[in-house]
Structures are given as structure tokens and as C-alpha cells.
Short mmCIF file of C-alpha atoms and ligand atoms in Angstrom, two decimals:
data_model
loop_
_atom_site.label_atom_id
_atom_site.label_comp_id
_atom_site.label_asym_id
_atom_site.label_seq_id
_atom_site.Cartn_x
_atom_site.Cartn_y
_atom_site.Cartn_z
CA UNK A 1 50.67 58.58 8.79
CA UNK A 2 48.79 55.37 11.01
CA UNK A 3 48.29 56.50 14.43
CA UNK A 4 48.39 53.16 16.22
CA UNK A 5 46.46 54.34 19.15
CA UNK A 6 43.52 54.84 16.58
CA UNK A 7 44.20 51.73 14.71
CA UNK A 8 43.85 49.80 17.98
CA UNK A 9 40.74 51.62 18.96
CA UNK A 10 39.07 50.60 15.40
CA UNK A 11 39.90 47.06 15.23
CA UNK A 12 38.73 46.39 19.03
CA UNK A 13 35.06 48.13 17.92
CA UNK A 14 35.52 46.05 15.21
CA UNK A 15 36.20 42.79 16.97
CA UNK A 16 33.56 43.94 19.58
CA UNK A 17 30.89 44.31 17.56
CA UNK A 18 30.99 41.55 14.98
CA UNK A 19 28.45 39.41 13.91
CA UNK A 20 30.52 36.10 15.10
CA UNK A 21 31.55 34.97 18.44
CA UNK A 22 34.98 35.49 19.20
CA UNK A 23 36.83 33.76 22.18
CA UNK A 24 40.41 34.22 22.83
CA UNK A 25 42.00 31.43 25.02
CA UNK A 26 45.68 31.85 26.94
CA UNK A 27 47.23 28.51 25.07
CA UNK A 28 49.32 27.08 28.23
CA UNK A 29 46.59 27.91 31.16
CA UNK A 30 43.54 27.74 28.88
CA UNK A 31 41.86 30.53 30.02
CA UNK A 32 39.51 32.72 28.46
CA UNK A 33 41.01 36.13 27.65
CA UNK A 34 38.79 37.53 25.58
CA UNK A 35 35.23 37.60 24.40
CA UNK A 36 33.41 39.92 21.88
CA UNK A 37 29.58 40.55 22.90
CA UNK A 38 27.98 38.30 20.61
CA UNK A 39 30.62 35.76 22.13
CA UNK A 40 28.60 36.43 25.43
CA UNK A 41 25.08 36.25 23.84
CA UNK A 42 26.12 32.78 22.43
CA UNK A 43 27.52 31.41 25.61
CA UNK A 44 24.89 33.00 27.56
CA UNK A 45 26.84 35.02 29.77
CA UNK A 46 26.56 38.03 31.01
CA UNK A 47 29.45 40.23 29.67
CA UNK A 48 32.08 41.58 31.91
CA UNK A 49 35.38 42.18 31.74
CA UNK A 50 36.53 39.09 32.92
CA UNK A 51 34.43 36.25 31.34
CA UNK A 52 35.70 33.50 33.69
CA UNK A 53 35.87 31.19 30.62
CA UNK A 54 37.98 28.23 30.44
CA UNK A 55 38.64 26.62 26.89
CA UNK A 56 37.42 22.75 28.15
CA UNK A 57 34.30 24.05 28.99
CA UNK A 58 33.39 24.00 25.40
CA UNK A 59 33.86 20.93 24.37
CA UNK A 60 31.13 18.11 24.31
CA UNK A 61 31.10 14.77 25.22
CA UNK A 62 28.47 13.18 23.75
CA UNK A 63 28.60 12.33 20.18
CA UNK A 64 25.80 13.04 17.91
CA UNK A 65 24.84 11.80 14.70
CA UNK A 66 24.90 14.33 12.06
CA UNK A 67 27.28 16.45 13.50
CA UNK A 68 31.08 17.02 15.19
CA UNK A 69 32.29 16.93 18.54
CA UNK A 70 33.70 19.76 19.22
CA UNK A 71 37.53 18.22 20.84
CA UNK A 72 40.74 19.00 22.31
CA UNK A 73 42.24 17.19 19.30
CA UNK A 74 40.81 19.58 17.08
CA UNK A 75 42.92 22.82 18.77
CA UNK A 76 46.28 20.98 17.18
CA UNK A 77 46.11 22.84 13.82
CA UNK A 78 44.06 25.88 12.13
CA UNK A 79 40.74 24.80 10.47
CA UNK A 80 36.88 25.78 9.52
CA UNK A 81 34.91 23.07 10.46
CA UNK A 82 30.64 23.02 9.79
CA UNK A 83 28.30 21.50 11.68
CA UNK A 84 30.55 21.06 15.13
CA UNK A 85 28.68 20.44 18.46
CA UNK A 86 29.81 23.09 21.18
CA UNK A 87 28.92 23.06 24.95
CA UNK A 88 28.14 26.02 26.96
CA UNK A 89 28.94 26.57 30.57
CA UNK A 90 25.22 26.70 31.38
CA UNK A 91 22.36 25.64 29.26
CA UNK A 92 22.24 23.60 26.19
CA UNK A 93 24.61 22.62 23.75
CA UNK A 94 24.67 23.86 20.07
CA UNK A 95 25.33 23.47 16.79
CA UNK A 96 28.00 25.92 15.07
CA UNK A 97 30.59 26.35 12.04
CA UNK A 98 34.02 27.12 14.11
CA UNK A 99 37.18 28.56 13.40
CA UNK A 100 40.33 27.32 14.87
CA UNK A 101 43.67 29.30 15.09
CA UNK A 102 46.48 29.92 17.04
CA UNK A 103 48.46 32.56 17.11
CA UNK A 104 51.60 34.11 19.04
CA UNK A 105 51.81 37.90 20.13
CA UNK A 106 55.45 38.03 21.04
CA UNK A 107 56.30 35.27 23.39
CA UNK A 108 52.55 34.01 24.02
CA UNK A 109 50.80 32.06 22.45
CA UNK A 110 46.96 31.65 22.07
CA UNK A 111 43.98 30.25 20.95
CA UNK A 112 41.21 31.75 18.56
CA UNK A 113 38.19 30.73 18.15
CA UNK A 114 35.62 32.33 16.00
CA UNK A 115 32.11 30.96 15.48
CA UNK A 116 28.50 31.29 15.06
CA UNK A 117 25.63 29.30 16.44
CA UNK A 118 23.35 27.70 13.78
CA UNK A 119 20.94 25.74 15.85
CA UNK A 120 18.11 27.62 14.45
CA UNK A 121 19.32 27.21 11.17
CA UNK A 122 20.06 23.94 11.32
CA UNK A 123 16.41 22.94 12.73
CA UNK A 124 14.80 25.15 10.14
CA UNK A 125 16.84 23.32 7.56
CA UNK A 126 15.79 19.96 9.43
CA UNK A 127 12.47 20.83 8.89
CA UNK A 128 12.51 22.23 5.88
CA UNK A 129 14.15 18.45 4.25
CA UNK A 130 11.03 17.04 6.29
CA UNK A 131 8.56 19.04 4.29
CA UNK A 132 10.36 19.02 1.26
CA UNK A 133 9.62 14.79 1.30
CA UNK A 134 6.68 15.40 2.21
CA UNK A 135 5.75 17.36 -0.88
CA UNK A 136 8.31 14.82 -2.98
CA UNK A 137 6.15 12.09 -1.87
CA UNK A 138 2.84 13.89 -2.36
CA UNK A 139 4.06 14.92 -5.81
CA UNK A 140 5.20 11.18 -6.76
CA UNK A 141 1.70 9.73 -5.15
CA UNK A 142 -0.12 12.23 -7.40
CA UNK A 143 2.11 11.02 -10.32
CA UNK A 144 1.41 7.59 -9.16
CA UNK A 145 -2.81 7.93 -8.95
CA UNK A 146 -2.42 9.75 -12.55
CA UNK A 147 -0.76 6.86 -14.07
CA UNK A 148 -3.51 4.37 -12.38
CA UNK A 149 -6.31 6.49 -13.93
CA UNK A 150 -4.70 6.95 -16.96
CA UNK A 151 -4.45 2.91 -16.86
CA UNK A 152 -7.84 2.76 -15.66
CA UNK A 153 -9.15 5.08 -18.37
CA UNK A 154 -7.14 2.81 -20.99
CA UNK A 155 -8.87 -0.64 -19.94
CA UNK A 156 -12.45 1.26 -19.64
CA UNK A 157 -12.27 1.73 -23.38
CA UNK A 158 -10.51 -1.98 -23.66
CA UNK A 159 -13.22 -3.48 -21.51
CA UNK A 160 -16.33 -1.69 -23.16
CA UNK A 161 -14.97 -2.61 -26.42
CA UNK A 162 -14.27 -6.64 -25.52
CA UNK A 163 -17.50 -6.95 -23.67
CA UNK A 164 -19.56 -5.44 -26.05
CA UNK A 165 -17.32 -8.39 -28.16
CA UNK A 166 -18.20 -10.89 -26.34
CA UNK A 167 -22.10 -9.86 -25.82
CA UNK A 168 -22.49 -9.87 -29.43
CA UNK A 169 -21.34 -13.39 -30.14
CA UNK A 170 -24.16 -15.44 -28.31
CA UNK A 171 -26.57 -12.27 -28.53
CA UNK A 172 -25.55 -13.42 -32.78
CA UNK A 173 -25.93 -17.00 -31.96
CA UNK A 174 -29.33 -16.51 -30.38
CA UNK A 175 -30.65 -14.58 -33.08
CA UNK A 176 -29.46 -17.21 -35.82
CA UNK A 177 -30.80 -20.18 -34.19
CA UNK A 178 -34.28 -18.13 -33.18
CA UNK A 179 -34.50 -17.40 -36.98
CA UNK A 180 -34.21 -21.06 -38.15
CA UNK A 181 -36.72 -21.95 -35.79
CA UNK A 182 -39.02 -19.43 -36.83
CA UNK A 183 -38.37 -20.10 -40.71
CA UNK A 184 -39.50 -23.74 -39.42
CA UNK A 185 -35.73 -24.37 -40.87
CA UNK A 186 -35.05 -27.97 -39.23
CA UNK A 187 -35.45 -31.47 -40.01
CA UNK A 188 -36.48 -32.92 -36.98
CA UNK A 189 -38.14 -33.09 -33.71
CA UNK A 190 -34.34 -33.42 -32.28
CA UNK A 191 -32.83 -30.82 -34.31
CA UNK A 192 -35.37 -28.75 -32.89
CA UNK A 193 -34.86 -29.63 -29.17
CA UNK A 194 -31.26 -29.19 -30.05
CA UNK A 195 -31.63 -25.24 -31.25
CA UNK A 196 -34.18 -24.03 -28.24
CA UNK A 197 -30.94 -26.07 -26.55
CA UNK A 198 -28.17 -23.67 -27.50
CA UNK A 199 -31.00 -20.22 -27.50
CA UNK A 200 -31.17 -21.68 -24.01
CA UNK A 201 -27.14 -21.97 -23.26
CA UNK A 202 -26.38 -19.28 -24.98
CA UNK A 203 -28.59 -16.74 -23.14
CA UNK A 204 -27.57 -18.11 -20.19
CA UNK A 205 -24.16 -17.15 -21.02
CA UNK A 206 -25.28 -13.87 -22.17
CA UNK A 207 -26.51 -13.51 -18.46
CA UNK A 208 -23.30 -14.61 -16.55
CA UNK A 209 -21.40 -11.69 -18.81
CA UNK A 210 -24.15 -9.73 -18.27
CA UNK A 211 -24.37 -10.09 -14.42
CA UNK A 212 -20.37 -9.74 -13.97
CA UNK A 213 -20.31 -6.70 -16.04
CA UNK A 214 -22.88 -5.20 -13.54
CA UNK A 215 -21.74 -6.65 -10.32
CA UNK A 216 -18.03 -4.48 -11.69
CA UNK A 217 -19.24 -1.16 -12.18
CA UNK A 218 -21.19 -1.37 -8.95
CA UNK A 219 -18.36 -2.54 -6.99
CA UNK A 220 -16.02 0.03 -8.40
CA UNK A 221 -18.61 2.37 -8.08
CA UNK A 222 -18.85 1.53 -4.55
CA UNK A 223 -22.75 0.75 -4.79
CA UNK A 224 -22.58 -2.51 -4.07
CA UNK A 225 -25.02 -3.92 -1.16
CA UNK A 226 -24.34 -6.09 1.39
CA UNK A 227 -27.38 -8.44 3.34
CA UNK A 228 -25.19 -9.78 6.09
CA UNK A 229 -26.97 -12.51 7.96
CA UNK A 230 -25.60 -15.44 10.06
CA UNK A 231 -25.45 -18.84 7.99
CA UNK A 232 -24.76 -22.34 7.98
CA UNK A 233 -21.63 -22.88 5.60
CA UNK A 234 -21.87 -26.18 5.78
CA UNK A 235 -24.82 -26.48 3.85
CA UNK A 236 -23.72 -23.87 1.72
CA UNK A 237 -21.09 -25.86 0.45
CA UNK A 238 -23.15 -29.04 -0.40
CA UNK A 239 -25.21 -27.04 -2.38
CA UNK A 240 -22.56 -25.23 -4.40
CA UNK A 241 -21.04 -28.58 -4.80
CA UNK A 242 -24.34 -29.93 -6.18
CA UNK A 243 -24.36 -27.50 -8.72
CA UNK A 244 -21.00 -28.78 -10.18
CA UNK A 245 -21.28 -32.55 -9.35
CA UNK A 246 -22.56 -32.69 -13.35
CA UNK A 247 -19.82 -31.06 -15.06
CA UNK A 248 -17.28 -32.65 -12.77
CA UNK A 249 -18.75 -36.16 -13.42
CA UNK A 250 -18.29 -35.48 -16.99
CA UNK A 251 -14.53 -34.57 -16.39
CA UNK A 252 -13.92 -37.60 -14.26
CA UNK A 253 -13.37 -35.08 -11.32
CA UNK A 254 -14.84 -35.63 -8.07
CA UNK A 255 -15.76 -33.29 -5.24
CA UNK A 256 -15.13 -34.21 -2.00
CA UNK A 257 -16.24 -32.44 1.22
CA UNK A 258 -15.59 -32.56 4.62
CA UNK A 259 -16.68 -30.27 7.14
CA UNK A 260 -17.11 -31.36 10.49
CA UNK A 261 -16.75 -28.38 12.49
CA UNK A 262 -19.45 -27.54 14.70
CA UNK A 263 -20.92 -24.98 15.04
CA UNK A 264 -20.38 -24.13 11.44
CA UNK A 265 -21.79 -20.28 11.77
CA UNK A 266 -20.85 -17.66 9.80
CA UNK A 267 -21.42 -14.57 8.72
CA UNK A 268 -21.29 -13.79 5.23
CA UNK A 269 -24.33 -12.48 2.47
CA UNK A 270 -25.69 -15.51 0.54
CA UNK A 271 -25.59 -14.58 -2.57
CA UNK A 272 -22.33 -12.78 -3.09
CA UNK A 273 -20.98 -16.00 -0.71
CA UNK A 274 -22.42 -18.18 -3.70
CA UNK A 275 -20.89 -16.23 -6.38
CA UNK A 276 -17.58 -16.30 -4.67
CA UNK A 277 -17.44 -20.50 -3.78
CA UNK A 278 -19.32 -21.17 -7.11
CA UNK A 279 -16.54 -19.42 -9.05
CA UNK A 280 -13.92 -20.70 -7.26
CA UNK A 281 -15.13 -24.37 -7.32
CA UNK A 282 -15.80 -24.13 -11.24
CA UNK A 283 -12.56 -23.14 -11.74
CA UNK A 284 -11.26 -25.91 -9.56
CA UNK A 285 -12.86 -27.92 -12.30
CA UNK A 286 -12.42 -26.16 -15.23
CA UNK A 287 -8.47 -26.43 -14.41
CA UNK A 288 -8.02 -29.67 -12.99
CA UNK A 289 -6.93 -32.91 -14.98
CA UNK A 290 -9.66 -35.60 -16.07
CA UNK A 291 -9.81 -38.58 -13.18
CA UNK A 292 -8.50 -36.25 -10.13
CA UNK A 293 -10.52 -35.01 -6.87
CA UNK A 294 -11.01 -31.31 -5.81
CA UNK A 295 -11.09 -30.81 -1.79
CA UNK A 296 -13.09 -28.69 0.31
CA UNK A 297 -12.87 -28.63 3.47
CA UNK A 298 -13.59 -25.82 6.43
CA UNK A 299 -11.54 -24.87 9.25
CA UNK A 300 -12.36 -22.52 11.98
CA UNK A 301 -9.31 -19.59 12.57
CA UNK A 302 -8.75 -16.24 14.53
CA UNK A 303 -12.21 -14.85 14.43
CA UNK A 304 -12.60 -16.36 10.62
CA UNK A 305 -14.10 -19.93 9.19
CA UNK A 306 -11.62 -21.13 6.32
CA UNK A 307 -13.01 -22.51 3.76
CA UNK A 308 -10.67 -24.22 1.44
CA UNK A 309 -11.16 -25.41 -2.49
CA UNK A 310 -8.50 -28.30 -3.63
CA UNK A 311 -7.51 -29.22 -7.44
CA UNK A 312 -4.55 -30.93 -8.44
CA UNK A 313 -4.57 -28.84 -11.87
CA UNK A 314 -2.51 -27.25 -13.73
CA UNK A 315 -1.44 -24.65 -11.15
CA UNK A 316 -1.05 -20.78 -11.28
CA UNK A 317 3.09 -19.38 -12.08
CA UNK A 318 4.48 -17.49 -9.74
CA UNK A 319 4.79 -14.94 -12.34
CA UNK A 320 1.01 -14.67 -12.71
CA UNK A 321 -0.15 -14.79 -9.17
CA UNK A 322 -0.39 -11.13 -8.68
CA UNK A 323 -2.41 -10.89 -12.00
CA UNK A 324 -5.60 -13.49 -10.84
CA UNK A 325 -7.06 -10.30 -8.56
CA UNK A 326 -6.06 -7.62 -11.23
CA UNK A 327 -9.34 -6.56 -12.84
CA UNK A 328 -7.12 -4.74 -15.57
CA UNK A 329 -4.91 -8.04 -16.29
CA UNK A 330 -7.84 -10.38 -16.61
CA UNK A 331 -9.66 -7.92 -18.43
CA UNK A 332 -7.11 -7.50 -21.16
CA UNK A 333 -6.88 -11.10 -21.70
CA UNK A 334 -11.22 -11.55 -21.80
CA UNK A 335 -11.04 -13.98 -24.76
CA UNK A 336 -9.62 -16.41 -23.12
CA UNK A 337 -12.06 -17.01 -20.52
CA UNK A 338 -14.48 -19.55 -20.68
CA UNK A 339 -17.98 -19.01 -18.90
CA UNK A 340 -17.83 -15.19 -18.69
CA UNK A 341 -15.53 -12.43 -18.77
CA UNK A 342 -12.53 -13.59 -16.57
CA UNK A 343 -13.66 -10.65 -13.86
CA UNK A 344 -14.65 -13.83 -11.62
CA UNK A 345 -11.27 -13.25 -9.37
CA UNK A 346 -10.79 -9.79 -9.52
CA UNK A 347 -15.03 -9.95 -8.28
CA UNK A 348 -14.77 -12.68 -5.92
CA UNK A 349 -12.04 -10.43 -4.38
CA UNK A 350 -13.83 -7.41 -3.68
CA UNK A 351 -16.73 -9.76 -2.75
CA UNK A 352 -15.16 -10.91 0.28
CA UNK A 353 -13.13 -7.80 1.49
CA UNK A 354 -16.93 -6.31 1.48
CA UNK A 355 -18.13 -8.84 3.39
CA UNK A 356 -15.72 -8.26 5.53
CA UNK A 357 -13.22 -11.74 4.97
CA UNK A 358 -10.69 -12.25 2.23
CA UNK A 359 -9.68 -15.02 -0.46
CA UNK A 360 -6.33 -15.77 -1.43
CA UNK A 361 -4.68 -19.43 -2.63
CA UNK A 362 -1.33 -21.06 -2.63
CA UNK A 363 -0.21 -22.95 -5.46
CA UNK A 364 2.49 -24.92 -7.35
CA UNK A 365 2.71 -25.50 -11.56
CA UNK A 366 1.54 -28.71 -12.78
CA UNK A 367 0.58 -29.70 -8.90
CA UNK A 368 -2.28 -28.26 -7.80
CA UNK A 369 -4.20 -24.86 -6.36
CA UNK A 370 -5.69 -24.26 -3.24
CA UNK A 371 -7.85 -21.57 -2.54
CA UNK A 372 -8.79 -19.96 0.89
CA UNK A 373 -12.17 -17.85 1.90
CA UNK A 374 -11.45 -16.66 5.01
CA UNK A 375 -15.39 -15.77 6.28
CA UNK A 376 -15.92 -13.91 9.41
CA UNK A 377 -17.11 -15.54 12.19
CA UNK A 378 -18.27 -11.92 14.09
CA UNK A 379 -20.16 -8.92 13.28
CA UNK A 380 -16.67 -6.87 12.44
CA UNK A 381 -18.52 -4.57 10.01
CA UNK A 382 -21.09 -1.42 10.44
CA UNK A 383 -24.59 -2.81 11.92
CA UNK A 384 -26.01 -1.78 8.99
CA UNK A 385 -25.00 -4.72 6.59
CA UNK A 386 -26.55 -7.10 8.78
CA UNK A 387 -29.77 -7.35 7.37
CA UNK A 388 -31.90 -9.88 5.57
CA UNK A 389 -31.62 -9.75 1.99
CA UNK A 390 -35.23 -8.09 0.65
CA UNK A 391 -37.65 -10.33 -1.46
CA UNK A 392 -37.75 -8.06 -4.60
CA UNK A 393 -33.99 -7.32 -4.80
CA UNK A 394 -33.11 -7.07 -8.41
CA UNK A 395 -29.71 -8.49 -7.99
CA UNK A 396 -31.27 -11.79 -6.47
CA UNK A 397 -33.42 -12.35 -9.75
CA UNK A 398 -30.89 -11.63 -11.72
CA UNK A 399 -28.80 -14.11 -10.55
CA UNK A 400 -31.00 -16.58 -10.02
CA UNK A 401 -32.71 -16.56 -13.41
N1 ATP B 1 -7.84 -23.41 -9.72
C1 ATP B 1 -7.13 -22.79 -10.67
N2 ATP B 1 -6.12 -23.43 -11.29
C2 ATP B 1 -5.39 -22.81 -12.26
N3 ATP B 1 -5.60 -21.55 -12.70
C3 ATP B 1 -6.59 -20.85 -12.11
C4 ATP B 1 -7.41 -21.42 -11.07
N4 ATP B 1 -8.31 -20.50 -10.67
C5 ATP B 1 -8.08 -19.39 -11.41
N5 ATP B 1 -7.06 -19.60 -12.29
C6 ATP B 1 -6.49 -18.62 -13.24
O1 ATP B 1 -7.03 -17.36 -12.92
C7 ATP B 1 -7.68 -16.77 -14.05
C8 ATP B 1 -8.80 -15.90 -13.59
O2 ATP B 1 -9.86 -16.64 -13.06
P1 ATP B 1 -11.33 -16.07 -13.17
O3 ATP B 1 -12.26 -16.97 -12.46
O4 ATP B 1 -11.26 -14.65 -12.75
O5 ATP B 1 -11.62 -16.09 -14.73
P2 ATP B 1 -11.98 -17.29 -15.68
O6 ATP B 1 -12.35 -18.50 -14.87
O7 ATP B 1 -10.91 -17.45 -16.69
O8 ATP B 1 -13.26 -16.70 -16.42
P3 ATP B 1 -14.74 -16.77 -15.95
O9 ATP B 1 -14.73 -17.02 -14.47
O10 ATP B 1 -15.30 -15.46 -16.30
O11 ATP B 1 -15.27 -17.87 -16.73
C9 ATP B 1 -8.08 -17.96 -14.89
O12 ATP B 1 -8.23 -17.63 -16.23
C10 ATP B 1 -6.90 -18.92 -14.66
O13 ATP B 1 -5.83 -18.57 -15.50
MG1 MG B 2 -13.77 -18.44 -13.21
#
């Protein structure tokens, strides 16, 4: 037998007592009839018998991304709805999944809603997505640095194995020609002038491979020193240019120069600025077309002195511009490189950016390459690289041998 007194009795403690909010609402004058405790706790009232609750009181006006508006519109049929914005009477608004349904008891008819406030969720979630890309990206970065050292590991091997190549063919050429002459194996007086000739070109070759293999490893190794003083550019270039002016003559190139900027101060380390305009200018050369001129010229800009190097050569493809700094590209194609081992970009590069300037170039196939050294014309780096270089510095005779 159901006593309905009892049956009452339960399904109020239940309704009391649950672990959602439940607000009943009088359909015609919208008022709040009825509000279970955590329905109190939610809203932040205090809990009396009479909540003094109208429905429109919950709804929200302003939209936000991500999430519902909790609307009039929305009371027109049952539903569950996520993520819906609510407004309390007092305090802030939050975020909850609602349940919409209306119901008639005899001849009135009202409004039920049921929900359950999942701010806290939702900004735990919020947070949680935040660190979860966080960890995504730190995962893919690690991926990422593995795949550049597995690269980098890959070309070590290459590199060793092509320089030690390319060591051993005038290193073999020098030992051949030595032998003749010590076997007193020529013919003439000009044969013989002609062998102490190529011992002479050839070593001097062995050198320049020699001097970029070292100048690599000690800028990858981070060991590379910097003697930062300030210098005249201007006369810099005339020398480098002097230094070409044969092997352009014999091309039918010529160099032209003008830099009248005054003052023409910079600051940059001599012999590292050498190896960077010298490389660049010989290439300017080396790529250009018999009977053409390669520029330079100097322009001060923001807080750098420009120096630029002209050809009308064959030009660098689009396609390969990103490769000419790549120490791995150039490295993998070292036989094709004339003087050394093709690290003279991927050198001059980390040259500059230690000296605190940069080198880049702009250029178009089959008209011409310009390159840029961008020198600073300020002490922008730590004091300590401005220094004179010292007399016994073993780089200096190296390079100068
Ligand atoms: N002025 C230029 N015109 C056309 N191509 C150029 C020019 N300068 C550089 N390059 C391209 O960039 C590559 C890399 O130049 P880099 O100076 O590093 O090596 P390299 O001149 O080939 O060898 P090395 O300098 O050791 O003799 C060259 O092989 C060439 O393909
Ligand atoms: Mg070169």
C-alpha cells in the first residue's frame, strides 16, 4: 500500500537535498516558487522559504564566446543544453549545463529548471587545454631539435668524410710534384719554376680548406673570438678589392668602388671583416660573366654602414636562396666548390651576426646578385669584444700565411 503522505515527504528530501540546483518558476507571473538548497548555494542566496526569485533575473545579456546565453527563447520547449551562461541576482555570472521543462500540476503551469554550475570545471578544463599545448609543443620542439641533431650528426660524418676528400687531393698533388723535384725529375729551369708553382698553389689551397674547417668547428663550438675595434671601411674595401683586381682582370671583370660617405667608421673585427668581404667579392667574380663590372658601394643606415657587393652573374634561384647560409646544404654539395669547401656563406654568416651586423643579398637568375653587410656603426655588443686583436694570435697567422 503507498502512503502518499510518505511518498511526498521522500521525494521533497529528495529534491531538497540533491546535488543540482533546482528552481521552480510560476509560468504566467514568473516567479520563483521553489528552490532546493544547492539552488541557494548556486545563486548565492540565503535560503528561506520564500526565495524572492524571479525567472528574468537569470538570464544574461552579454554574449560570450565559447558559451550560450542563457534566453527567454530558450523556455519555449524542453531541452539539456551545456555550456549556457546564467546570471545571478548578485555577484557574477556562471557557466552551467541546464535543464529546461515545463510542466502542468492541474491547471498551472510551470517552469523547471535544473542545473549545475561548472565554472570551476570549466576553468580547470581551460587550463588544463593550455598546459596540454604547452607540453604538445614542448614534445614537438623536442621532436624537432632530435631531428636537427640527428641531421647534424648525419653531415658530421658527411663533412669529415668530404673534407678529409678534399685535403687529400692537393695534400697528393703536393707530395707528387715534391717527389719529382727531389728525383731531379724535370727538364728544365721552367718546368721547375712551374712545379715549386703548383707545391705553392696547392698548399695554399690546402690552407683555405684548412682554415674554414677550423674557423666551423669553432664557431659551432661557440669559441670563436671577437677583437672589435673601430675602423675605416673605406680603406678596407680598397684593399680587399686589390686583392682581386688580378683575377678579375683576367675575367674581363672590373671592380668598381664608390664610397663617399664620411665619416666612414665602423665597428667590426678586421680579420673576420676580411674574410667576410673577401669571400663575398670572389664570389662576385667567380660568378659573374667575362667583360661585366661588380659594384661596391657603402651606405650609412639605422645604426649600421651597408656595404654592398654588385655582379651581374648568373644569379641565385629562388629555390636555392635559403640553402647559401645552410652549412648542411653547402656541405653536402663540397665538390662543387671551387677555392675551398663551400662553408664560405654559411661562415661569413655567423661572422657577422658575431660581430654583431648581418649579410644577406637580393637577386634575380641570369641578372645579377647583390649582397649586403650590414656593419654596426655602435658598440651594441658586451664591452668585452672591443679589444685590439693580440700580436701572437694564432688565427691571424694562420690566415695571413
Ligand atoms: N654572387 C653570386 N652569384 C651566384 N651564386 C652565388 C654568389 N655567391 C654565392 N653563390 C652561390 O652560393 C654558394 C655558396 O657560396 P660559398 O661562398 O659559401 O661557397 P663557394 O664559393 O662555392 O666555395 P668556396 O667559397 O669555399 O670556394 C655558391 O656555390 C654559389 O652557388
Ligand atoms: Mg665563396
Amino acid at each position: 500500500m503507498t502512503n502518499p503522505n510518505l511518498n511526498t515527504r521522500i521525494f521533497e528530501d529528495i529534491t531538497r537535498n540533491a546535488i543540482f540546483a533546482i528552481a521552480i518558476f510560476g509560468k504566467l507571473d514568473t516567479e520563483c516558487v521553489y528552490l532546493n538548497n544547492i539552488g541557494f548555494e548556486t545563486l548565492n542566496l540565503q535560503p528561506t522559504d520564500d526565495p524572492e526569485l524571479m525567472l528574468h533575473e537569470l538570464f544574461t545579456k552579454t554574449e560570450r564566446q565559447d558559451f550560450i546565453s542563457f534566453k527567454p527563447a530558450m523556455l519555449r520547449t524542453d531541452g539539456y543544453y551545456n555550456d549556457v551562461m546564467m546570471s545571478r541576482p548578485t555577484g557574477p555570472m556562471f557557466v552551467a549545463d541546464l535543464g529546461i521543462q515545463n510542466i502542468k500540476i492541474n491547471d498551472d503551469e510551470f517552469t523547471v529548471l535544473t542545473f549545475k554550475d561548472i565554472t570551476l570545471q570549466k576553468k580547470m578544463q581551460r587550463e588544463l587545454t593550455v598546459k596540454q599545448d604547452e607540453i604538445k609543443k614542448a614534445f614537438e620542439e623536442i621532436l624537432e631539435q632530435n631531428t636537427q641533431l640527428k641531421a647534424l650528426d648525419k653531415s658530421k660524418d658527411k663533412f669529415i668524410s668530404l673534407t678529409t676528400h678534399e685535403l687529400r687531393t692537393p695534400l697528393s698533388a703536393m707530395i707528387a710534384t715534391s717527389e719529382v723535384l727531389a728525383l731531379d725529375l724535370y727538364d728544365s729551369e721552367e718546368q721547375l719554376k712551374e712545379f715549386i708553382q703548383t707545391i705553392y698553389k696547392e698548399g695554399k689551397h690546402l690552407l683555405n680548406i684548412v682554415n674554414d674547417i677550423l674557423d666551423f668547428s669553432k664557431i659551432q663550438a661557440g669559441k670563436m673570438d671577437f677583437y672589435i675595434e673601430e675602423q675605416n671601411i673605406k680603406e678596407k674595401l680598397a684593399d680587399c678589392a686589390e686583392i682581386y683586381e688580378h683575377m678579375a682582370e683576367e675575367k674581363g671583370i672590373k671592380i668598381e668602388i664608390s664610397a663617399e660617405i664620411d665619416p666612414p667608421i665602423c665597428y667590426y673585427d678586421d680579420l673576420r671583416i676580411t674574410q667576410v668581404i673577401t669571400n663575398v667579392m670572389s664570389n662576385a667574380i667567380k660568378f659573374s660573366s667575362a667583360d661585366s663590372t661588380v659594384r661596391i658601394g657603402v651606405k650609412p643606415i639605422e645604426g649600421f654602414m651597408q656595404v654592398s657587393i654588385a655582379d651581374s652573374g648568373k644569379g641565385i634561384p629562388d629555390e636555392h636562396a635559403d640553402k647559401i647560409f645552410n652549412e648542411f646544404v653547402t656541405v653536402g654539395n663540397i665538390n662543387t666548390h671551387h677555392k675551398g669547401t663551400g662553408l664560405g656563406m654559411p661562415i661569413s654568416k655567423k661572422l657577422m651576426e658575431g660581430m654583431g651586423g648581418a649579410i644577406h643579398f637580393k637577386s634575380k637568375t641570369d641578372e645579377g646578385t647583390t649582397f649586403f653587410i650590414d656593419i654596426p656603426t655602435e658598440k651594441i655588443l658586451d664591452d668585452e669584444v672591443y679589444r685590439a686583436r693580440p700580436d701572437f694570435d694564432e688565427d691571424f697567422i694562420a690566415k695571413s700565411a
